[in-house]
PDB file of C-alpha atoms in Angstrom:
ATOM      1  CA  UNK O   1       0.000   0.000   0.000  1.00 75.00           C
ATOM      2  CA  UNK O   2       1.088   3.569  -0.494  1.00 86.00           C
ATOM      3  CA  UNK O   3       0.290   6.299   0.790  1.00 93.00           C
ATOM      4  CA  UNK O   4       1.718  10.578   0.157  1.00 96.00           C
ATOM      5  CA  UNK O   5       2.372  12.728   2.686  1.00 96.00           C
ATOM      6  CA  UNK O   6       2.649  16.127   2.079  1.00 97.00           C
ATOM      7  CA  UNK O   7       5.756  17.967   4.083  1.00 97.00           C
ATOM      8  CA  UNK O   8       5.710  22.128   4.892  1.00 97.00           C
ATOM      9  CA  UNK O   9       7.704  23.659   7.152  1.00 96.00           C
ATOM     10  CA  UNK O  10       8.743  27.517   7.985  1.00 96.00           C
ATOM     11  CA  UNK O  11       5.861  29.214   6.880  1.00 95.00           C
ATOM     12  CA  UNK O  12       6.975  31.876   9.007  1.00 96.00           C
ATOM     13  CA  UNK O  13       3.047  33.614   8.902  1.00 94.00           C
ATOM     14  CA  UNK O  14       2.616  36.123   8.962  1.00 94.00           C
ATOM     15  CA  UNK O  15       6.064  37.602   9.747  1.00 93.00           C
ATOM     16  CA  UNK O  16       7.167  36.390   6.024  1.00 92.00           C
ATOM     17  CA  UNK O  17       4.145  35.681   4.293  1.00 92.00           C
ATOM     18  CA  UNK O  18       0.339  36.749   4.979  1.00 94.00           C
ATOM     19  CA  UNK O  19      -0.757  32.847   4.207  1.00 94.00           C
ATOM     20  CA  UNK O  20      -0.385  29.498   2.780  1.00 95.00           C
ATOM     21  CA  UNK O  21      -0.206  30.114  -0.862  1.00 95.00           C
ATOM     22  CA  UNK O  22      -3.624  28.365  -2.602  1.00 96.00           C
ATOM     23  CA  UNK O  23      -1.075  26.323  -5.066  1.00 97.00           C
ATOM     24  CA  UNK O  24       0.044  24.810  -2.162  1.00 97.00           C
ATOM     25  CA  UNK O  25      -3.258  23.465  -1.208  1.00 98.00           C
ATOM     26  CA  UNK O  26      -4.296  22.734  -5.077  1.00 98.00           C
ATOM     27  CA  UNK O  27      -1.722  20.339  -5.094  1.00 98.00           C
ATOM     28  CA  UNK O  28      -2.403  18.512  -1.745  1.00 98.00           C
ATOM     29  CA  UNK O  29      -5.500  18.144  -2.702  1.00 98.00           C
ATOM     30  CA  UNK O  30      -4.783  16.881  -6.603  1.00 98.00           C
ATOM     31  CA  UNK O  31      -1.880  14.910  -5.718  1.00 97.00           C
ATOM     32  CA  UNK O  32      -4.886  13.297  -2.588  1.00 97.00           C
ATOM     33  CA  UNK O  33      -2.065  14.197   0.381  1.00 98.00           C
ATOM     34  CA  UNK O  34      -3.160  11.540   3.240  1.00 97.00           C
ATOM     35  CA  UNK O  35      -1.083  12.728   5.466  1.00 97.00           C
ATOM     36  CA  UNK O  36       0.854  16.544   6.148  1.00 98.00           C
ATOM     37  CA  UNK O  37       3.679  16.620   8.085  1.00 98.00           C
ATOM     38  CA  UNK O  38       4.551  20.302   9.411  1.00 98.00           C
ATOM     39  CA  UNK O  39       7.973  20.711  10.668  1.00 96.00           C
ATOM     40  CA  UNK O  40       7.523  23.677  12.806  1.00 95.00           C
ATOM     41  CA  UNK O  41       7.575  27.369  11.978  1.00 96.00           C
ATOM     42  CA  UNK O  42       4.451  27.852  11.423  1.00 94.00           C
ATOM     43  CA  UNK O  43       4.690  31.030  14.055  1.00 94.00           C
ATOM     44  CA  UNK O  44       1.014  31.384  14.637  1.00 94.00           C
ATOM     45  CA  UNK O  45      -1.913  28.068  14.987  1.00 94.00           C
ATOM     46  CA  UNK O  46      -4.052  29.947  12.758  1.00 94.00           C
ATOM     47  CA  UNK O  47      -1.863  28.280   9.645  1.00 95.00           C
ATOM     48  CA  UNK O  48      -2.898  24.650  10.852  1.00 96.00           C
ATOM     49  CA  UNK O  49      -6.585  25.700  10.786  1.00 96.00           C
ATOM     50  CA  UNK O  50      -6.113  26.555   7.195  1.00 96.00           C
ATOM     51  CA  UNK O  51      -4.657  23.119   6.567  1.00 96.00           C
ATOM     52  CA  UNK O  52      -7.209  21.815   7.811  1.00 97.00           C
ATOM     53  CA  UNK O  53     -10.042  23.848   5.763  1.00 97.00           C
ATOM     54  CA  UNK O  54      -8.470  23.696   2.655  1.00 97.00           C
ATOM     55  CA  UNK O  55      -7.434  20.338   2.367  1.00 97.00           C
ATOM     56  CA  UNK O  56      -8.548  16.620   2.290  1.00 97.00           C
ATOM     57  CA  UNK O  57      -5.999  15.142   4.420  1.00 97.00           C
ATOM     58  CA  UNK O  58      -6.823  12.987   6.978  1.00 96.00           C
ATOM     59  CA  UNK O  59      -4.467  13.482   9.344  1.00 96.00           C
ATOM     60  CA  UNK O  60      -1.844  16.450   9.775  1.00 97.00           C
ATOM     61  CA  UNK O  61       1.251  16.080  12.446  1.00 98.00           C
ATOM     62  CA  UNK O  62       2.482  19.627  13.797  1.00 98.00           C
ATOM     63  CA  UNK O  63       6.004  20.009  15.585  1.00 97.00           C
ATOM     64  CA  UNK O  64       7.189  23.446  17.242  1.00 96.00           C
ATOM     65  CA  UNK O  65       9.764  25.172  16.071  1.00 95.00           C
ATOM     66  CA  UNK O  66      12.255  28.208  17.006  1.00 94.00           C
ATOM     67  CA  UNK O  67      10.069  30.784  15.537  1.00 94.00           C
ATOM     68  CA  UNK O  68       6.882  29.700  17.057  1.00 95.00           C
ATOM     69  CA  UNK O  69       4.720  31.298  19.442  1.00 94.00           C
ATOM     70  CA  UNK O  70       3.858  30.888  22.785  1.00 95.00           C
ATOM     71  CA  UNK O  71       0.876  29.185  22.099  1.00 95.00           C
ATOM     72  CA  UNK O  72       2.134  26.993  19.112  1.00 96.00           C
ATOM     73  CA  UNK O  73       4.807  25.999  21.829  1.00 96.00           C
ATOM     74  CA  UNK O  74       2.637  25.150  24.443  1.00 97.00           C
ATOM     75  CA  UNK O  75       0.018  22.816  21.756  1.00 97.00           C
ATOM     76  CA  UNK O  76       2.594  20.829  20.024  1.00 97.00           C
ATOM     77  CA  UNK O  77       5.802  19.068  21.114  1.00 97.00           C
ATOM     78  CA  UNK O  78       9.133  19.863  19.699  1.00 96.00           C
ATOM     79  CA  UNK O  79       9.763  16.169  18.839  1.00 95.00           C
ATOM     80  CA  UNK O  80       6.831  13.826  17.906  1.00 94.00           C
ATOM     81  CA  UNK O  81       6.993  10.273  17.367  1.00 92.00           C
ATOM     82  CA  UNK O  82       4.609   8.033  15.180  1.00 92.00           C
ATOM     83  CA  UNK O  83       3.565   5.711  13.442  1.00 91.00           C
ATOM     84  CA  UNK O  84       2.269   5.113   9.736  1.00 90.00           C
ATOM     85  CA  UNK O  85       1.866   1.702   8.029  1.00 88.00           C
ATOM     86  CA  UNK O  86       4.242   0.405  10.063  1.00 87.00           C
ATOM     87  CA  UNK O  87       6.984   2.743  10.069  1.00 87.00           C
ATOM     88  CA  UNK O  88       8.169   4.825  12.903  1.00 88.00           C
ATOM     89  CA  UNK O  89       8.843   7.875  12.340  1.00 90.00           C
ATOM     90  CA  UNK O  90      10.580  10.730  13.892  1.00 91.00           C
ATOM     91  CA  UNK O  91      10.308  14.686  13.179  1.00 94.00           C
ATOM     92  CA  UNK O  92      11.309  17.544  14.365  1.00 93.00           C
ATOM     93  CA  UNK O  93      12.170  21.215  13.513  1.00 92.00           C
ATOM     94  CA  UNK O  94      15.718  20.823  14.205  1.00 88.00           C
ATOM     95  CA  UNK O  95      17.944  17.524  13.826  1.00 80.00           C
ATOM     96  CA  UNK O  96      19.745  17.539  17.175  1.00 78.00           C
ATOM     97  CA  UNK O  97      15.904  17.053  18.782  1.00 79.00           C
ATOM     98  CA  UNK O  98      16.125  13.668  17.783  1.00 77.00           C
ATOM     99  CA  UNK O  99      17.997  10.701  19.552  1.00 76.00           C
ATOM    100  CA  UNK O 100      20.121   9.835  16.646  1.00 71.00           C
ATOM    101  CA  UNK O 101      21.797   6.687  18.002  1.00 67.00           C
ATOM    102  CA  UNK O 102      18.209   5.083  19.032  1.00 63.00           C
ATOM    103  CA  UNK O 103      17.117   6.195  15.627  1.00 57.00           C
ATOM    104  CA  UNK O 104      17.519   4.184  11.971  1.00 58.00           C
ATOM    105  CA  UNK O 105      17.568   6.868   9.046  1.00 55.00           C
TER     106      UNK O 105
END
């Protein structure tokens, strides 16, 4: 089985951009994204709400990063760990989050 994941990361909204640009969710939605990852820097939670509006994914996984808010901080973790069709996966804003030596990559 396969499955796509869609992957975003520094958005940086809205101290670099007003919003998600609408190709962006055109093609998660064409391309049927199952899954978005977002690797932090989203900077405000209002950007995962759009995500959520504007496309058909069924699940998407938010990490913190160094840029976030307070409140982006305080609602998702800096590292998350998962699991999708039996892989385990790790992600994170920044590398050194993650264990590397209990980690295969």
């Amino acid at each position: 089985m396969s499955v796509k994941i869609g992957c975003i990361a520094d958005t940086h909204i809205p101290t670099r951009a007003s919003k998600i640009p609408e190709k962006l969710y055109e093609t998660f939605n064409l391309e049927e994204v199952k899954f978005i990852f977002f690797a932090g820097d989203l900077v405000i939670l209002n950007v995962i709400d759009d995500l959520e509006m504007n496309t058909n994914a069924e699940k998407i996984i938010v990490v913190h990063g160094n840029m976030d808010k307070y409140e982006v901080k305080k609602k998702f973790p800096k590292l998350e760990e998962f699991e999708i069709l039996g892989h385990n996966i790790k992600m994170s804003h920044k590398l050194k989050n993650i264990p590397l030596k209990e980690t295969e990559i």
